Coordinates of C-alpha atoms in Angstrom, one line a residue:
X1 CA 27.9 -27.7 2.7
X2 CA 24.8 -25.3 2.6
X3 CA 22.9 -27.6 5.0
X4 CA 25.6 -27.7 7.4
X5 CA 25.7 -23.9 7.0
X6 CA 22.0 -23.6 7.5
X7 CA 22.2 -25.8 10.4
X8 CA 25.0 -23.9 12.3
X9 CA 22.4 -20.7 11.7
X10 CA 19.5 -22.1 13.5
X11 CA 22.0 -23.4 16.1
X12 CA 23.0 -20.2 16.8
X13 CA 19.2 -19.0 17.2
X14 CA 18.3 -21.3 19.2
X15 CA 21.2 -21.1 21.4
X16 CA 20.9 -17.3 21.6
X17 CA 18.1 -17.9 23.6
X18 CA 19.2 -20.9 26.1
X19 CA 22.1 -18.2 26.9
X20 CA 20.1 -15.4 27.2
X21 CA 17.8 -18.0 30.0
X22 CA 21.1 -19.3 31.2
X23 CA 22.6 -16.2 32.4
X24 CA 19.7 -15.9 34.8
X25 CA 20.6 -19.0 36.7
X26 CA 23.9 -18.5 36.9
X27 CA 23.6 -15.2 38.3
X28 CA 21.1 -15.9 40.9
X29 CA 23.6 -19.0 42.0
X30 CA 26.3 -16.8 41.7
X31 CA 25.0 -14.2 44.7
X32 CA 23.4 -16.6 46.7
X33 CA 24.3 -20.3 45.7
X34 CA 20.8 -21.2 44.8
X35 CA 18.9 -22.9 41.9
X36 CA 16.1 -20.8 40.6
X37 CA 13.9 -23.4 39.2
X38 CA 10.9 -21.3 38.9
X39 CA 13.2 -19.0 36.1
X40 CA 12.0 -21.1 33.1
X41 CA 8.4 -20.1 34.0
X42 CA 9.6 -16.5 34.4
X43 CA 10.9 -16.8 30.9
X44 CA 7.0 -18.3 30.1
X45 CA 5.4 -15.3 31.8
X46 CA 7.8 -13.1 30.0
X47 CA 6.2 -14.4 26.3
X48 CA 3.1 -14.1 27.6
X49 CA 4.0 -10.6 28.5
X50 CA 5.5 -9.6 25.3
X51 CA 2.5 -11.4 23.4
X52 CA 0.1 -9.0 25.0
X53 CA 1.7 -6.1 24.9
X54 CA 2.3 -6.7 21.5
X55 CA -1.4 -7.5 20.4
X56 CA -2.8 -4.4 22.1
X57 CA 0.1 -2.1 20.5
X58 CA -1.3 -3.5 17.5
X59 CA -4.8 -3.3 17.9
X60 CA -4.9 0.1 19.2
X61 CA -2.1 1.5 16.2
X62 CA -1.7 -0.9 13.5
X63 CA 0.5 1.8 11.5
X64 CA 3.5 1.9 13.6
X65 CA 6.7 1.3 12.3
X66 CA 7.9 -2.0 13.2
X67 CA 11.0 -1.0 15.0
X68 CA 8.9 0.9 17.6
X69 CA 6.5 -1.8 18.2
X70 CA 9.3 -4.0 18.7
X71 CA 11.5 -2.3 20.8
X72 CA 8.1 -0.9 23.5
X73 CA 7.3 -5.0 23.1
X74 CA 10.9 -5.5 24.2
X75 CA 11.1 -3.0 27.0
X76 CA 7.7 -4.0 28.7
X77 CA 8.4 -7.6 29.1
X78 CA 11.7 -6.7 30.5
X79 CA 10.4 -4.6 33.0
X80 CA 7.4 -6.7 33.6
X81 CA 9.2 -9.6 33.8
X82 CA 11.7 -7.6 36.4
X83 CA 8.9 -6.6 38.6
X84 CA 7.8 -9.9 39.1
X85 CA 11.3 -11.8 39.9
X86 CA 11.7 -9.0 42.3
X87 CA 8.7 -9.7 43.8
X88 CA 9.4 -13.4 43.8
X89 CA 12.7 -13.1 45.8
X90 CA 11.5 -10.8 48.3
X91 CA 8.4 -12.5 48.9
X92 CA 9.2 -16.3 48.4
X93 CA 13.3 -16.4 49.0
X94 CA 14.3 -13.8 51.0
X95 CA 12.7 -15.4 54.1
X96 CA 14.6 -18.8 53.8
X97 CA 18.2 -17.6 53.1
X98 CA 18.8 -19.0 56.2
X99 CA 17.2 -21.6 55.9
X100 CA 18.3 -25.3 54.8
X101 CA 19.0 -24.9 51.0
X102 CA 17.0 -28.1 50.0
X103 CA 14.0 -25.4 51.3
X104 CA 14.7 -22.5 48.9
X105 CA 15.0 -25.4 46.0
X106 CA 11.7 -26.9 47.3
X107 CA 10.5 -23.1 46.9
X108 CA 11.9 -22.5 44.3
X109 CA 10.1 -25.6 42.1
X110 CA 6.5 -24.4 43.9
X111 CA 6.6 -21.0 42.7
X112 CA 7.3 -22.7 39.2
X113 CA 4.5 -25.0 39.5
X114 CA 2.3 -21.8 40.5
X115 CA 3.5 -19.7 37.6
X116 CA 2.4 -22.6 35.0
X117 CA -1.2 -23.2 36.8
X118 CA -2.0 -19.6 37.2
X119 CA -1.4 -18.6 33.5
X120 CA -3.3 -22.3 32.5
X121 CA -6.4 -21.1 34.7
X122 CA -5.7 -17.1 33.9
X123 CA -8.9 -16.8 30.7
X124 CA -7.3 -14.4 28.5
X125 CA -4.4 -16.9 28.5
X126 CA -5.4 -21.0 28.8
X127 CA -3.6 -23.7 27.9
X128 CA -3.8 -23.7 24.0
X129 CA -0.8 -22.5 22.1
X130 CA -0.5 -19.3 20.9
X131 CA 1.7 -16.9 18.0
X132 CA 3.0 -13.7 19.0
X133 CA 2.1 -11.0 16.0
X134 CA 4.3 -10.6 13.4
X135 CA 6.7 -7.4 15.3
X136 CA 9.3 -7.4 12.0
X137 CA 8.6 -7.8 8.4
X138 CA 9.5 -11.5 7.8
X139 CA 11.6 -11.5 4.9
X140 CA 13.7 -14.3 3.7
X141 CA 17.5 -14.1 1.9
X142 CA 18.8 -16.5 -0.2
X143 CA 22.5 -16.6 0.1
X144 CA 23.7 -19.1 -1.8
X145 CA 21.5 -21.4 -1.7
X146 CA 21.6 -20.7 2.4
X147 CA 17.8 -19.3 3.9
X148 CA 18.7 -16.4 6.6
X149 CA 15.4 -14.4 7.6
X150 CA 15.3 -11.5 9.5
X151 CA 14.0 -13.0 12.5
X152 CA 17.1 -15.3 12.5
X153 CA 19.4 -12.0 11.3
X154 CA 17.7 -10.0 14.6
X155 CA 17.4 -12.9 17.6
X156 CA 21.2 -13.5 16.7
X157 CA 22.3 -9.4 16.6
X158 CA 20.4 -8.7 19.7
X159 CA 21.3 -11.8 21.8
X160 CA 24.8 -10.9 21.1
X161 CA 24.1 -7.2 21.7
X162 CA 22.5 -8.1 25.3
X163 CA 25.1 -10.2 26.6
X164 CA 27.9 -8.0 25.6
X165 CA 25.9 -5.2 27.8
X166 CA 25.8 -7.7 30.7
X167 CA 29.3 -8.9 30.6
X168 CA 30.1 -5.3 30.5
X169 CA 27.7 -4.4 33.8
X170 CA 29.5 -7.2 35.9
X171 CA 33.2 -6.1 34.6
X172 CA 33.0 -2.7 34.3
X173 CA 30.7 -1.5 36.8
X174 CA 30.0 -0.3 40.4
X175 CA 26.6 -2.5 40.4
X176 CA 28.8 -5.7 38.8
X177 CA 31.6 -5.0 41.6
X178 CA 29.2 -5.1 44.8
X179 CA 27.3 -8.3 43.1
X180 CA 30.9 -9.9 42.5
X181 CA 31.9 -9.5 46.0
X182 CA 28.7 -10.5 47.4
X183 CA 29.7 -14.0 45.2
X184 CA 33.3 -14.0 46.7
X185 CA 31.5 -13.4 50.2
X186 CA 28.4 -11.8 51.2
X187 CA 29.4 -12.1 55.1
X188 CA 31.9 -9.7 55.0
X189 CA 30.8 -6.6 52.2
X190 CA 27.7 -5.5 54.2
X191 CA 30.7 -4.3 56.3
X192 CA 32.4 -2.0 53.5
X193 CA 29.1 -0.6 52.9
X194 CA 27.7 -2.7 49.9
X195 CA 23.5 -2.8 49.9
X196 CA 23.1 -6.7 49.9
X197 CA 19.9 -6.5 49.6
X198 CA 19.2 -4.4 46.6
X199 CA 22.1 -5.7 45.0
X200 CA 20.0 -9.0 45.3
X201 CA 17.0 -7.8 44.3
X202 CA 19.1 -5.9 41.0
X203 CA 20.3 -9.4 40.3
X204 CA 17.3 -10.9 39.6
X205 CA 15.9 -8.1 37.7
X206 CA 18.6 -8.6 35.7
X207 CA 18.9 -11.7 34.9
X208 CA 15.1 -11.7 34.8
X209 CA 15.0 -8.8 32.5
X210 CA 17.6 -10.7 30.1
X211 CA 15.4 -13.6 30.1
X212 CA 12.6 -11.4 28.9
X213 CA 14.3 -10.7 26.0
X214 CA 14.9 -14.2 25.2
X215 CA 11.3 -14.9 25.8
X216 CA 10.3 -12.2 23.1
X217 CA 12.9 -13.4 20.6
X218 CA 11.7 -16.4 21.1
X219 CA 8.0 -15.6 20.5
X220 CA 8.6 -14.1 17.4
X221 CA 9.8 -17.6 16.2
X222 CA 7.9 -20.2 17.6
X223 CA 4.9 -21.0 19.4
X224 CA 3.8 -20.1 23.2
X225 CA 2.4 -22.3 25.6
X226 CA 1.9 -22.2 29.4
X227 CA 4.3 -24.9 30.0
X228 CA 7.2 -24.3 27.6
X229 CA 9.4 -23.0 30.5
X230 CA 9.8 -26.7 32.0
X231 CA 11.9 -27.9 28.8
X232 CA 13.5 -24.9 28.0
X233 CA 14.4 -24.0 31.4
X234 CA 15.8 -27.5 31.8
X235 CA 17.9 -26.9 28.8
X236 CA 19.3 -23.2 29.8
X237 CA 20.2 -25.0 33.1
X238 CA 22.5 -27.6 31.7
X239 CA 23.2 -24.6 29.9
X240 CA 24.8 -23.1 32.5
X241 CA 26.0 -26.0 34.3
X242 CA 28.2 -27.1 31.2
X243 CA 29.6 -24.0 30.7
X244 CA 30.2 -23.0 34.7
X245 CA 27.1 -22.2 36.6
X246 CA 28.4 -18.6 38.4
X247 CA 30.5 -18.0 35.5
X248 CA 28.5 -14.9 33.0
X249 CA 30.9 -16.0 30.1
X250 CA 30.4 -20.1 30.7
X251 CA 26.6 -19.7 30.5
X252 CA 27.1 -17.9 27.3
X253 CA 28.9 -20.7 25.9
X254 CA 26.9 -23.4 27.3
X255 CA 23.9 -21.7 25.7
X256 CA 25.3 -21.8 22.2
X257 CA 27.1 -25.7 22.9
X258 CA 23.3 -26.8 23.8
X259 CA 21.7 -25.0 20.6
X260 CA 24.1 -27.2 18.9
X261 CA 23.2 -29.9 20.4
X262 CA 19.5 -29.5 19.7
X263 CA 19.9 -28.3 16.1
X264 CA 22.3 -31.4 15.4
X265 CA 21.4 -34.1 16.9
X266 CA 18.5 -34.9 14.7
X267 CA 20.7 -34.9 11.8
X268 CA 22.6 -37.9 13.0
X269 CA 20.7 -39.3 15.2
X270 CA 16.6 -39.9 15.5
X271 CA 15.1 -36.5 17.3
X272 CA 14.0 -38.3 20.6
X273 CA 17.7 -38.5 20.9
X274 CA 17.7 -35.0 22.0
X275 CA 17.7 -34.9 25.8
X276 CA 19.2 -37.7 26.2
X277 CA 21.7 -36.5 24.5
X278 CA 21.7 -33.3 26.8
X279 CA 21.4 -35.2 29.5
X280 CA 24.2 -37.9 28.8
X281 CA 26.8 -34.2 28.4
X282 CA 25.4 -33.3 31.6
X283 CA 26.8 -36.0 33.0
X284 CA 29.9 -36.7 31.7
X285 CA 30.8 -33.1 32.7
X286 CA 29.7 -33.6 35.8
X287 CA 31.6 -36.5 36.2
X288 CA 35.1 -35.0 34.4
X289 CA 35.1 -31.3 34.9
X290 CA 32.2 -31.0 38.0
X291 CA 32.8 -27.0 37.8
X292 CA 31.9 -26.5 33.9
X293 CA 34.2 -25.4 30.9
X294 CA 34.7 -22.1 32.3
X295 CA 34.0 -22.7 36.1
X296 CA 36.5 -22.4 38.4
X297 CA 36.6 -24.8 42.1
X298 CA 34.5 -22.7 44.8
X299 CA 38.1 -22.0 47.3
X300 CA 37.4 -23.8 50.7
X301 CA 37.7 -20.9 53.8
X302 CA 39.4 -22.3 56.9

């Protein structure tokens, strides 16, 4: 029973962070219908952010108290991370909403495959795996006979913390009602007065921003690399697609259904079972339920 226990813990870890990634693709598709492919390598840049951000806090104050260096680590790769999805929809999609959609997608992928190169040939980064400093005392509880460690204890509580702020933006919220109508039909709310545009532009900050913090959670657990957004991006998109790509809540879920899969798989089945495994729910969703668990059929305008 405790390694069933344990296992659901680093299930719900793991899948913190594919929902955290996941709600940036469903958001972007949720305004404008569109893939953004190149988000897993936002979520790269954002570790890469938070990793130096980090080091240099360290290096130039190594008393701080952890919680500050964590939260300014936080807050920097959010923003950094912001600035730059901004700057990749107005520069690289804004231009081909009108255009074919196989175009943005084709875009979309090439800004990806810029983002990976660019950090591989940047020097102060390369292509060799890297650990972001320690930002919390690592400390380890034995709960009967169950391992929980802070870092688990804190990815968990502030994944949970973030996505309850976001669901409450896009419920509750001036901002979430003009990006929710721009969903329902961006045609017609430029007419009543709604900033398309910037609402655009807010919605991949966002969901950029939210992907930050999954890619300093995820730092502080695991290792970096300059191509880690291709798998994990892959993942927080079926991630989204299972549970309801458009759908805030469904990418939630989807997150936390695929950090099961990953955490359980190997304990049934060999680990290279994994994506196929992934893959093979994909599918079979696809096939049964083509809107997701939580996603509704787009209505058809005559």
């Amino acid at each position: 029973m405790q390694f069933y226990i344990q296992q659901i813990l680093n299930a719900l870890q793991v899948g913190s962070v594919y929902a955290l990634i996941a709600l940036g693709y469903t958001m972007v598709y949720g305004i404008l219908t569109m893939i953004n492919f190149a988000h897993g390598d936002i979520f790269m840049v954002s570790t890469y952010l938070a990793f130096f951000t980090s080091t240099l806090l360290l290096s130039i104050a190594a008393g701080l108290p952890p919680l500050f260096t964590f939260v300014f680590t936080l807050l920097t790769a959010m923003f950094g991370t912001a600035l730059l999805a901004v700057l990749i929809e107005r520069l690289a999609y804004k231009p081909l909403r009108t255009a074919p959609r196989i175009s943005a997608v084709i875009t979309a992928l090439g800004v990806g495959l810029f983002l990976e190169n660019f950090m591989v040939a940047f020097k102060p980064v390369g292509p060799a795996p890297r650990f972001l400093p320690p930002l919390i005392p690592q400390i380890n509880y034995d709960l009967g006979g169950v391992t929980v460690s802070t870092i688990q204890i804190v990815i968990i509580l502030v994944s949970g913390l973030v996505m309850f702020l976001l669901d409450t933006i896009v419920r509750r919220t001036m901002v979430g009602m003009a990006m929710r109508a721009i969903s329902w039909d961006k045609f017609t709310v430029p007419l009543m007065g709604v900033p398309v545009d910037r609402i655009i532009s807010l919605t991949f900050a966002l969901g950029a921003s939210i992907a930050a913090v999954g890619g300093t959670l995820y730092g502080m657990a695991y290792t970096i690399d300059p191509y880690m957004g291709i798998r994990i991006g892959w993942w927080a998109f079926i991630s989204a697609v299972v549970g309801g790509i458009g759908n805030i809540r469904g990418a939630m879920l989807g997150g936390f259904i695929l950090g099961f899969v990953e955490i359980f798989t190997p304990v049934f089945l060999p680990s290279t079972y994994r994506d196929f495994i992934a893959f093979s729910l994909l599918l079979l969703l696809l096939i049964f339920r083509p809107t997701g668990i939580l996603g509704r059929p787009a209505p058809q305008k005559v």
